[in-house]
Short mmCIF file of C-alpha atoms and ligand atoms in Angstrom, two decimals:
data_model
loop_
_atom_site.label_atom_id
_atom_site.label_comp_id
_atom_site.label_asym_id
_atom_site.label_seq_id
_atom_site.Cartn_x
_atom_site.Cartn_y
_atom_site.Cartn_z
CA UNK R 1 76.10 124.19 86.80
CA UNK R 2 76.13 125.05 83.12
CA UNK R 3 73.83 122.83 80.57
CA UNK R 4 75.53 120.37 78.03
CA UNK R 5 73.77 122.95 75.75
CA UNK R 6 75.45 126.13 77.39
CA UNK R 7 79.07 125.05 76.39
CA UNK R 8 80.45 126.74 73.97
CA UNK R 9 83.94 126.59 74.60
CA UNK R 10 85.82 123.58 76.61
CA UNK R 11 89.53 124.57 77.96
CA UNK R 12 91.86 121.91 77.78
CA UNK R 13 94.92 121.68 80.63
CA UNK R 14 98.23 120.14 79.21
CA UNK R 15 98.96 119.66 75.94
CA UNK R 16 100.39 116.30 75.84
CA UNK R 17 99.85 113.21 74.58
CA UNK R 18 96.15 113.21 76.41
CA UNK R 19 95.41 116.91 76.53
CA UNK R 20 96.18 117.53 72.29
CA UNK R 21 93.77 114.14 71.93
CA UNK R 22 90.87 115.60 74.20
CA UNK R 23 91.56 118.85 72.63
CA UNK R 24 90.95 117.14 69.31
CA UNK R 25 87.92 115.27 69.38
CA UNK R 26 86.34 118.36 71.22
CA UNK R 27 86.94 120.21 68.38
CA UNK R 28 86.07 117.48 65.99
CA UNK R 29 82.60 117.28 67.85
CA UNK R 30 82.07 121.26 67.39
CA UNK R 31 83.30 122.98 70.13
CA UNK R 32 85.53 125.99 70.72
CA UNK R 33 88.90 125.11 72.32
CA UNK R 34 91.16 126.87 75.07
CA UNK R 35 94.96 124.12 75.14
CA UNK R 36 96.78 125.38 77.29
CA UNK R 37 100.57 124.04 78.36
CA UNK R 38 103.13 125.98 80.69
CA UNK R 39 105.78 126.48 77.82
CA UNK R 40 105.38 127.61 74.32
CA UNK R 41 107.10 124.50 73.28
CA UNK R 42 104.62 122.30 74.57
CA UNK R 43 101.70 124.10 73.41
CA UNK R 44 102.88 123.94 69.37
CA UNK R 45 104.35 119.85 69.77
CA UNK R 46 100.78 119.50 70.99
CA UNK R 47 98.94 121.29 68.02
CA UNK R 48 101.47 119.25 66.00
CA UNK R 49 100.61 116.25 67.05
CA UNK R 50 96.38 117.50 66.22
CA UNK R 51 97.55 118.06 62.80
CA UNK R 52 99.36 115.16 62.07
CA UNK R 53 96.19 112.82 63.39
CA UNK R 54 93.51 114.73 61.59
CA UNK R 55 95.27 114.40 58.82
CA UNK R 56 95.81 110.25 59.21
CA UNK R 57 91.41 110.40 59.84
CA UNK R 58 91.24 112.53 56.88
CA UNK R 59 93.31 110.10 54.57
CA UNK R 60 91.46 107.40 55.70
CA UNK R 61 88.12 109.13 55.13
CA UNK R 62 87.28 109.24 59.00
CA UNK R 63 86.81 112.97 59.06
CA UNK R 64 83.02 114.15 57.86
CA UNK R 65 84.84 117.52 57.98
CA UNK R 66 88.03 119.69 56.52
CA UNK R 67 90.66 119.14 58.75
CA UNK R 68 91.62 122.68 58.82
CA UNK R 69 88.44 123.86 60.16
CA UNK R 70 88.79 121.54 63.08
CA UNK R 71 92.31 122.55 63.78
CA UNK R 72 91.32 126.39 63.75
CA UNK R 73 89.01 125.74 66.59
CA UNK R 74 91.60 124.85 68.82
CA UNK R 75 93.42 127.84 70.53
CA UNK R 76 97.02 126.92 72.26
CA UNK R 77 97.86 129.44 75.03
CA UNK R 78 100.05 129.34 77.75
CA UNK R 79 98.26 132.10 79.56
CA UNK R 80 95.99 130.50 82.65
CA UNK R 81 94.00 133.64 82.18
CA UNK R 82 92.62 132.35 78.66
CA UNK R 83 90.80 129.50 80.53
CA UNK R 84 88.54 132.29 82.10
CA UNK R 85 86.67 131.84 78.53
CA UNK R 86 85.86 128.04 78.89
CA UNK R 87 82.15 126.33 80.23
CA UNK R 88 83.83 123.24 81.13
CA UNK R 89 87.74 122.62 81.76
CA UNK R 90 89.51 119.06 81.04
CA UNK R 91 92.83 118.99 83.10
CA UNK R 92 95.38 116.52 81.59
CA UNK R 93 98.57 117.61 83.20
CA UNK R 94 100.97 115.15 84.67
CA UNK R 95 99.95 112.17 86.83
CA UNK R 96 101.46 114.31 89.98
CA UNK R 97 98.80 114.93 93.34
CA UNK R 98 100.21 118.85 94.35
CA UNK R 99 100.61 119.49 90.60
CA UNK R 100 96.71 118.74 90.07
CA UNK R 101 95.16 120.28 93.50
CA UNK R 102 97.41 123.31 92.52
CA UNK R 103 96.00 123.81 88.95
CA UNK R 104 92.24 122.67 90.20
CA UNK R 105 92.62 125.89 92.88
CA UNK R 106 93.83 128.17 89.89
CA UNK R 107 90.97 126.82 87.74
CA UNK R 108 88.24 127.29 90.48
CA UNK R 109 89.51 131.21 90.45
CA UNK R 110 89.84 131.69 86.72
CA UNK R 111 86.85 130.12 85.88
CA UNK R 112 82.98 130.94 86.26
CA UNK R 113 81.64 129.54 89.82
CA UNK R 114 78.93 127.63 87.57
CA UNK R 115 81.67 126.03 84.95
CA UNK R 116 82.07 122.13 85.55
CA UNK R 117 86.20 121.24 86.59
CA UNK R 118 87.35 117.05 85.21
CA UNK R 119 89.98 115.92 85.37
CA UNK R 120 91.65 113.04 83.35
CA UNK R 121 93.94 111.62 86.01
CA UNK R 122 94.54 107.82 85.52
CA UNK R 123 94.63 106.76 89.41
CA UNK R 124 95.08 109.99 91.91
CA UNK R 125 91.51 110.72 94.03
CA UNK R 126 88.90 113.03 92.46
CA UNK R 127 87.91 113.60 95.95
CA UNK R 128 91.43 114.50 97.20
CA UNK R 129 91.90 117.17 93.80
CA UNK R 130 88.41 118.43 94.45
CA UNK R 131 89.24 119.75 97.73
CA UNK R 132 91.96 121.99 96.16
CA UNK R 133 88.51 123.99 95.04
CA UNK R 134 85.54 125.71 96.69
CA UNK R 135 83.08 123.65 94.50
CA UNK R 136 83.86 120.03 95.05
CA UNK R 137 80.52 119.29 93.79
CA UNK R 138 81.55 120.31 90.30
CA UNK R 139 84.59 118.10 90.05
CA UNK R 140 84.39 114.80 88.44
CA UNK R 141 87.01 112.69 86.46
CA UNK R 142 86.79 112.40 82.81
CA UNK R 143 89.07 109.57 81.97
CA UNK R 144 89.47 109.16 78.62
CA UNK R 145 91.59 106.03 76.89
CA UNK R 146 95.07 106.38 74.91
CA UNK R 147 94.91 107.31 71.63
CA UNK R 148 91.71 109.47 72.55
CA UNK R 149 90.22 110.32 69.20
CA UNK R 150 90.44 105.94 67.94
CA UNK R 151 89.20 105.00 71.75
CA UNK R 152 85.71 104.87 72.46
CA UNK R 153 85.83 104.56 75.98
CA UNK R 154 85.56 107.22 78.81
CA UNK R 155 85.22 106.59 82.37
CA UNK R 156 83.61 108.86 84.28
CA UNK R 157 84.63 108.57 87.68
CA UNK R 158 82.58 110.06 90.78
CA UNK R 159 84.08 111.63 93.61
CA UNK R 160 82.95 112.00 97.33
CA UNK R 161 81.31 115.08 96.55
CA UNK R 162 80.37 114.83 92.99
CA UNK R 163 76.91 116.35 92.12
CA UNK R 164 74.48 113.70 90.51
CA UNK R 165 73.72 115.99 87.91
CA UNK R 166 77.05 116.77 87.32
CA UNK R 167 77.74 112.96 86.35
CA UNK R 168 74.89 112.56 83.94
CA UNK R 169 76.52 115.91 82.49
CA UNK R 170 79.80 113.97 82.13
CA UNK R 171 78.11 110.79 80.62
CA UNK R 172 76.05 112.95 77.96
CA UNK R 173 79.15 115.55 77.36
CA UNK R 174 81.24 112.11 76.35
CA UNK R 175 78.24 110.87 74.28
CA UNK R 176 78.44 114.08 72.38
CA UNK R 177 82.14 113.89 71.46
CA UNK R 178 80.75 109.82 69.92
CA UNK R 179 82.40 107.86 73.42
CA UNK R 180 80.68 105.30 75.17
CA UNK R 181 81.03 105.64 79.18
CA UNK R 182 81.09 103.37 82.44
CA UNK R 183 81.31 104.46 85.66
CA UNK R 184 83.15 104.06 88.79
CA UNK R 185 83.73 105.21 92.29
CA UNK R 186 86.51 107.29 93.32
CA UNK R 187 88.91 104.10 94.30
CA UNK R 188 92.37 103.92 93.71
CA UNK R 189 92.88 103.25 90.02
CA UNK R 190 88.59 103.31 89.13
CA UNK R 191 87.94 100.12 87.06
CA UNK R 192 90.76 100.09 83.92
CA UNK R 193 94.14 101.12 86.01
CA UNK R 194 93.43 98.92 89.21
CA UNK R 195 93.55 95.87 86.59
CA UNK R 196 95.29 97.03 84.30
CA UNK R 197 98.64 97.86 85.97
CA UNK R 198 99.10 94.73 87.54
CA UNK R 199 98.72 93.15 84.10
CA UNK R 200 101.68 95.27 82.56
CA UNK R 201 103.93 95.37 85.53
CA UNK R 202 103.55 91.04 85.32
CA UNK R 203 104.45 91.45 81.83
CA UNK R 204 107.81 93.01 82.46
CA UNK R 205 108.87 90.96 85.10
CA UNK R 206 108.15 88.20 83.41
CA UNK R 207 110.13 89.57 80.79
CA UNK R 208 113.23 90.75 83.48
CA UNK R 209 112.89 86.83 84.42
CA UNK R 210 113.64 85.63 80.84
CA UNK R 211 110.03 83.69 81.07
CA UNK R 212 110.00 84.52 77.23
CA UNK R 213 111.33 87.42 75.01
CA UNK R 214 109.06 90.83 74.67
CA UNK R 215 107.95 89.84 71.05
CA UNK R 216 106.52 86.26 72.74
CA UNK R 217 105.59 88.13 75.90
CA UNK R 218 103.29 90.17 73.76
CA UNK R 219 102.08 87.70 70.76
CA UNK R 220 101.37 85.23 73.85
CA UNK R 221 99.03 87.71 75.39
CA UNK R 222 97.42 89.09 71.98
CA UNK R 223 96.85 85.28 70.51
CA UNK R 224 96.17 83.62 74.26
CA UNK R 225 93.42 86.44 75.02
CA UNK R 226 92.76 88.32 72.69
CA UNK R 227 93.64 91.92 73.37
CA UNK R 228 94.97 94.17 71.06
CA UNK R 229 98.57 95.08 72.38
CA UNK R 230 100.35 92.88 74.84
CA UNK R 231 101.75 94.36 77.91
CA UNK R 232 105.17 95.76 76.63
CA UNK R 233 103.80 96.96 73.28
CA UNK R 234 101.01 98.82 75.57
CA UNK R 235 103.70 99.94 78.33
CA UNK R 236 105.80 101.51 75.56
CA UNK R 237 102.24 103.31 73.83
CA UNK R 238 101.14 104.57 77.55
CA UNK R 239 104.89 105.90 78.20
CA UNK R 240 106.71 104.38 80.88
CA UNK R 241 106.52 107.06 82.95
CA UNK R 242 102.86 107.28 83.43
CA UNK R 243 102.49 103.98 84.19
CA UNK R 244 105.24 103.74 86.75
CA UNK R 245 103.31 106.88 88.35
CA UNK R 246 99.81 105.25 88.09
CA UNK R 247 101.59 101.79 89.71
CA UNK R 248 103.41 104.06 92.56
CA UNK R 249 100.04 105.41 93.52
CA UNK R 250 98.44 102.16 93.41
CA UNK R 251 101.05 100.66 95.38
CA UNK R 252 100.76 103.30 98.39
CA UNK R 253 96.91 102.75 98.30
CA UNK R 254 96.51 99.06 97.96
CA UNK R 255 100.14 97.76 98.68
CA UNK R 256 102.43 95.33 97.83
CA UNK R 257 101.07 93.47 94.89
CA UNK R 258 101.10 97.01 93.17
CA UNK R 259 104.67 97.60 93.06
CA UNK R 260 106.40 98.95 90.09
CA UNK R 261 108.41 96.42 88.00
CA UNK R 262 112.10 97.23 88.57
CA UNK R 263 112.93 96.92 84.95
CA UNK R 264 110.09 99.65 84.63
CA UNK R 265 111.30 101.66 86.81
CA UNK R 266 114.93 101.47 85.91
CA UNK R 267 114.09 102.19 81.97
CA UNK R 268 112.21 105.46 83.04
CA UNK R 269 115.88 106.35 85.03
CA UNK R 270 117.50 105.82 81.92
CA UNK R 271 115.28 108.32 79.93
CA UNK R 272 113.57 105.02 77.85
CA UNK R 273 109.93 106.38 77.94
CA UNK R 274 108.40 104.04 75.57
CA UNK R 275 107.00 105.18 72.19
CA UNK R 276 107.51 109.18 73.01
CA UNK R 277 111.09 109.09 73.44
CA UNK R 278 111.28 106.24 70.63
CA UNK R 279 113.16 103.91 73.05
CA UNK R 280 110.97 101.67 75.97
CA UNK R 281 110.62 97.89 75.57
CA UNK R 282 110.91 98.22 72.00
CA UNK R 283 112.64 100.38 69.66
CA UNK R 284 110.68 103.19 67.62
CA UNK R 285 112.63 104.94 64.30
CA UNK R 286 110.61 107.80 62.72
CA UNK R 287 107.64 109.90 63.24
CA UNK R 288 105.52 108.68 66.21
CA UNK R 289 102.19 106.74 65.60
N1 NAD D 301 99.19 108.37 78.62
C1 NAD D 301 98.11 107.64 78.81
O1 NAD D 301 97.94 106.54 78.22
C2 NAD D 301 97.01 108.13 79.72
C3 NAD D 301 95.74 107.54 79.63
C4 NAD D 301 94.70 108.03 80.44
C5 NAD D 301 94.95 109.05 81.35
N2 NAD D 301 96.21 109.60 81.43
C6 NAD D 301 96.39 110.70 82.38
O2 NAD D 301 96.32 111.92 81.64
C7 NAD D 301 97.18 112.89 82.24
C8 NAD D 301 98.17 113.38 81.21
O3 NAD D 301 98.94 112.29 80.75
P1 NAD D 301 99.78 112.38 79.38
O4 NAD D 301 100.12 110.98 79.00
O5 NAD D 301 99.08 113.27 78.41
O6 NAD D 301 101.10 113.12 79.92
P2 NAD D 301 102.16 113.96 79.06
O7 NAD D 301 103.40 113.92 79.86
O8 NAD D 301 102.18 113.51 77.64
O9 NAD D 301 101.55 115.45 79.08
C9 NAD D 301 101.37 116.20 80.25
C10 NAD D 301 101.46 117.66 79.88
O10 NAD D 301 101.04 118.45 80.99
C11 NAD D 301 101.82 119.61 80.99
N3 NAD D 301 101.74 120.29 82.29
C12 NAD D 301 102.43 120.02 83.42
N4 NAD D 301 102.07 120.89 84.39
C13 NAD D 301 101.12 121.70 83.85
C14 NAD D 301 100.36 122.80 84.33
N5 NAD D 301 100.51 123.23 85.58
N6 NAD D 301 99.48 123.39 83.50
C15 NAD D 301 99.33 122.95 82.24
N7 NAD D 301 100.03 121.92 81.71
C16 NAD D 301 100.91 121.31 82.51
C17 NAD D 301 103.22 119.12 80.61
O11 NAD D 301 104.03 120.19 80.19
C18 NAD D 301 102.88 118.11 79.51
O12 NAD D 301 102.86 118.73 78.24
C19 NAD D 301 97.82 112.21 83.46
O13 NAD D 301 97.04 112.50 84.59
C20 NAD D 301 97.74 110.74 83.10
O14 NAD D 301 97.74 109.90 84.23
C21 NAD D 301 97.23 109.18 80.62
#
């Protein structure tokens, strides 16, 4: 296992709205970055969207370095073979079980036997993904919180096999990039999804059962407890789509009081993704937050 002092470089898998943030603060803490998507397209929205919120940090003086510089640490590919460079691989590719065991296999033969594998999923096992390798030991979730470089929260989530020494290395690699962690066993959702996705799916169907419109739904939650965004206004900033994935999991692992929302789930079959596809619970005009 390599030394939070032996990485150099940190490759970054998917280069959406989770993989460009990880990507970012990496490279805002120092570090050398592999991105890589599996289309070209991806791979530049995702470098984009770096630009754009380095830029928003640097105007509000939240950047104690050129922007530029950071952004010309971070190298978009979509060539698996560039991860061979990286001493310690994020995956944030979709929320999708034979997606992630297929990319942890190619990982565990592109990469140095010694180089740490995480992986950001929201809900799907650490133990299940790590089996897709030959060195479970070395495969531990990194779950970092939406927007990643303004969260400063990671959980670090331990699988079945997950070497103790390779969790402290994910507790102090998260220090270094300035996030505070908590930990939790490899359980269906860890701590934040199991609670949280009941929360939002209530929201909408109380919503879908006219209990109050989505502005009240929301200002009733924010004023009555305090939280930042209420469930539809978070919903639409997670995308739509993730969280009816995260719930579906859920529900299959814990059951019935998991199930998606149907108004969720019929928005996502309409194409209404939340924030990303400027239509979800609310409506979004312009350039995305
Ligand atoms: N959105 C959130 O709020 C949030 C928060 C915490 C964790 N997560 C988790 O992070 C992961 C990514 O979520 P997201 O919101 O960034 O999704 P996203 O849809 O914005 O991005 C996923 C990216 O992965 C790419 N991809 C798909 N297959 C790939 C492959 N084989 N190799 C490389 N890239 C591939 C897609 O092209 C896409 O660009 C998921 O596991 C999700 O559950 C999401």
């Amino acid at each position: 296992m390599r030394a939070l002092s032996d990485i150099d470089v940190v490759g970054v898998v998917g280069a959406g709205t989770m993989g460009n943030g990880i990507a970012q603060v990496a490279a805002a803490a120092g570090y050398d970055v592999v991105m890589r998507d599996i289309e070209e397209e991806y791979v530049e929205k995702g470098l984009d969207a770096v630009e754009e919120s380095l830029d928003r940090l640097a105007a509000a003086d939240r950047l104690g370095e050129d922007p530029a510089a950071i952004r010309d640490r971070i190298a978009g590919t979509t060539d698996l073979d560039d991860l061979a460079a990286a001493d310690l691989v994020i995956e944030a590719a979709v929320e999708d079980l034979d997606v992630k065991r297929d990319i942890f296999a190619d990982l565990d033969a592109v990469t140095d036997g010694d180089v740490i594998l995480a992986t950001n999923t929201s809900t799907l096992s650490i133990t299940s993904i790590a089996s897709a390798t030959g060195r479970a030991s070395d495969v531990i979730g990194l779950h970092f919180m939406n927007p990643v470089p303004v969260m400063d929260g990671v959980e670090v989530v331990v699988g079945e096999r997950t070497d103790d020494a390779v969790v402290d290395f994910a507790h102090a690699f998260a220090a270094d990039l300035g996030k505070e962690t908590w930990e939790s066993d490899d359980k269906p959702g860890f701590v934040t999804n199991r609670i949280l996705m009941p929360w939002i799916n209530e929201g909408v169907r109380a919503y879908d059962e006219g209990v109050a419109d989505r502005e009240d739904i929301d200002r009733g939650m924010k004023l009555g407890t305090n939280v930042p965004m209420g469930p539809l206004e978070l919903a639409d900033h997670i995308g739509l789509d993730v969280v009816v994935d995260a719930s579906e999991t859920l529900h299959a692992e814990l059951g019935d009081r998991y199930k998606p929302a149907y108004l969720l789930t019929r928005k996502v079959e309409a194409g209404d993704l939340g924030k990303k596809t400027g239509r979800g619970f609310y409506e979004y005009g312009g350039e995305e937050e």
